[in-house]
CSV table of C-alpha atoms in Angstrom, one decimal:
chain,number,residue,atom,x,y,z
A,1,UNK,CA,5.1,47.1,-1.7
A,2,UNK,CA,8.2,48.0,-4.0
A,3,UNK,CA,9.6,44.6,-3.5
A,4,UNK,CA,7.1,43.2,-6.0
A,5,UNK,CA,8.2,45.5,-8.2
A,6,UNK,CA,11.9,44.7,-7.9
A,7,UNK,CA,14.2,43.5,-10.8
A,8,UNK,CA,16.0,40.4,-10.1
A,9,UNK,CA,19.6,41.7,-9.6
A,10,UNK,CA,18.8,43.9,-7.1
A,11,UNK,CA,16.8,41.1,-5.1
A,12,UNK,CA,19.8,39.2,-5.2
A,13,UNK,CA,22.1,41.9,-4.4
A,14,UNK,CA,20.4,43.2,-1.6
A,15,UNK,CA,19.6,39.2,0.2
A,16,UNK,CA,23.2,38.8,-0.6
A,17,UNK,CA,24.7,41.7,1.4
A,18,UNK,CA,21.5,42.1,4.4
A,19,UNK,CA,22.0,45.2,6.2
A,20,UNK,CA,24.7,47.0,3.8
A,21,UNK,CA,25.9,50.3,5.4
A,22,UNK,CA,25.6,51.7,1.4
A,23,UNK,CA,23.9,49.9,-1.5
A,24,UNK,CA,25.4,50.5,-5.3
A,25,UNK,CA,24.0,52.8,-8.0
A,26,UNK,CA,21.8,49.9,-9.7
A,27,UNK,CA,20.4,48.8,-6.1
A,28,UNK,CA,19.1,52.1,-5.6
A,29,UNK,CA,17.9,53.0,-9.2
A,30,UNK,CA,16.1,49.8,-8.9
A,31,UNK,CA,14.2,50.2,-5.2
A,32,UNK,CA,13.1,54.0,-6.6
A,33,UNK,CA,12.0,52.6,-10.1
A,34,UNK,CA,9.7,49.7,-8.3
A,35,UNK,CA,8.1,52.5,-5.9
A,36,UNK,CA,10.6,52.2,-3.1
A,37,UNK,CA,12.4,54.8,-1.6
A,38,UNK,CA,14.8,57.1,-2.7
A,39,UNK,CA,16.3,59.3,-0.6
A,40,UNK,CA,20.0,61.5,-1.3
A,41,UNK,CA,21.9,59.7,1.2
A,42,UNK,CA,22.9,55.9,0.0
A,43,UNK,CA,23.3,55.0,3.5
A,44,UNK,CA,19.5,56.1,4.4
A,45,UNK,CA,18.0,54.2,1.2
A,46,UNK,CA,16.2,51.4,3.9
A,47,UNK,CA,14.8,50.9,7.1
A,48,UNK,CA,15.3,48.3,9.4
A,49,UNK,CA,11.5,47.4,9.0
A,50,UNK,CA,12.6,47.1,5.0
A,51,UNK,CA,15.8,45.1,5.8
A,52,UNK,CA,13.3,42.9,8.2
A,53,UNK,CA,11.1,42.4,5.1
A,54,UNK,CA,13.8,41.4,2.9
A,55,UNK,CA,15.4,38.8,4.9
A,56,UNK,CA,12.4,37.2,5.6
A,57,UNK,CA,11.5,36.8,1.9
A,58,UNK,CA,14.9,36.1,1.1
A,59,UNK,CA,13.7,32.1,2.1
A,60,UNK,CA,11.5,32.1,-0.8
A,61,UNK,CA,11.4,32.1,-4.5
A,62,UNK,CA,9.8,34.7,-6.4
């Protein structure tokens, strides 16, 4: 999964602000460049399987 693949500050960003409506610039660059998603639409970027995902890992380190 992209997550893995994910730079630090757009971990932090994104378990900081679960379930954003939009997500900045670096956010998105970030979940494309790891693998991720990247649709036109900032607001369409995640699911709510993804945002699942990231709250749950958001209790442990990486």
């Amino acid at each position: 999964m992209w997550w893995l693949d994910l730079g630090k500050n757009p971990k932090e960003w994104l378990r900081e602000h679960l379930r954003a409506d939009e997500l900045p610039l670096f956010v998105m660059q970030g979940i494309a460049e790891a693998g991720g998603p990247h649709p036109d639409d900032p607001t369409a970027v995640l699911t709510d399987d993804d945002w699942n995902f990231i709250e749950a890992q958001s209790e442990f380190a990486d």
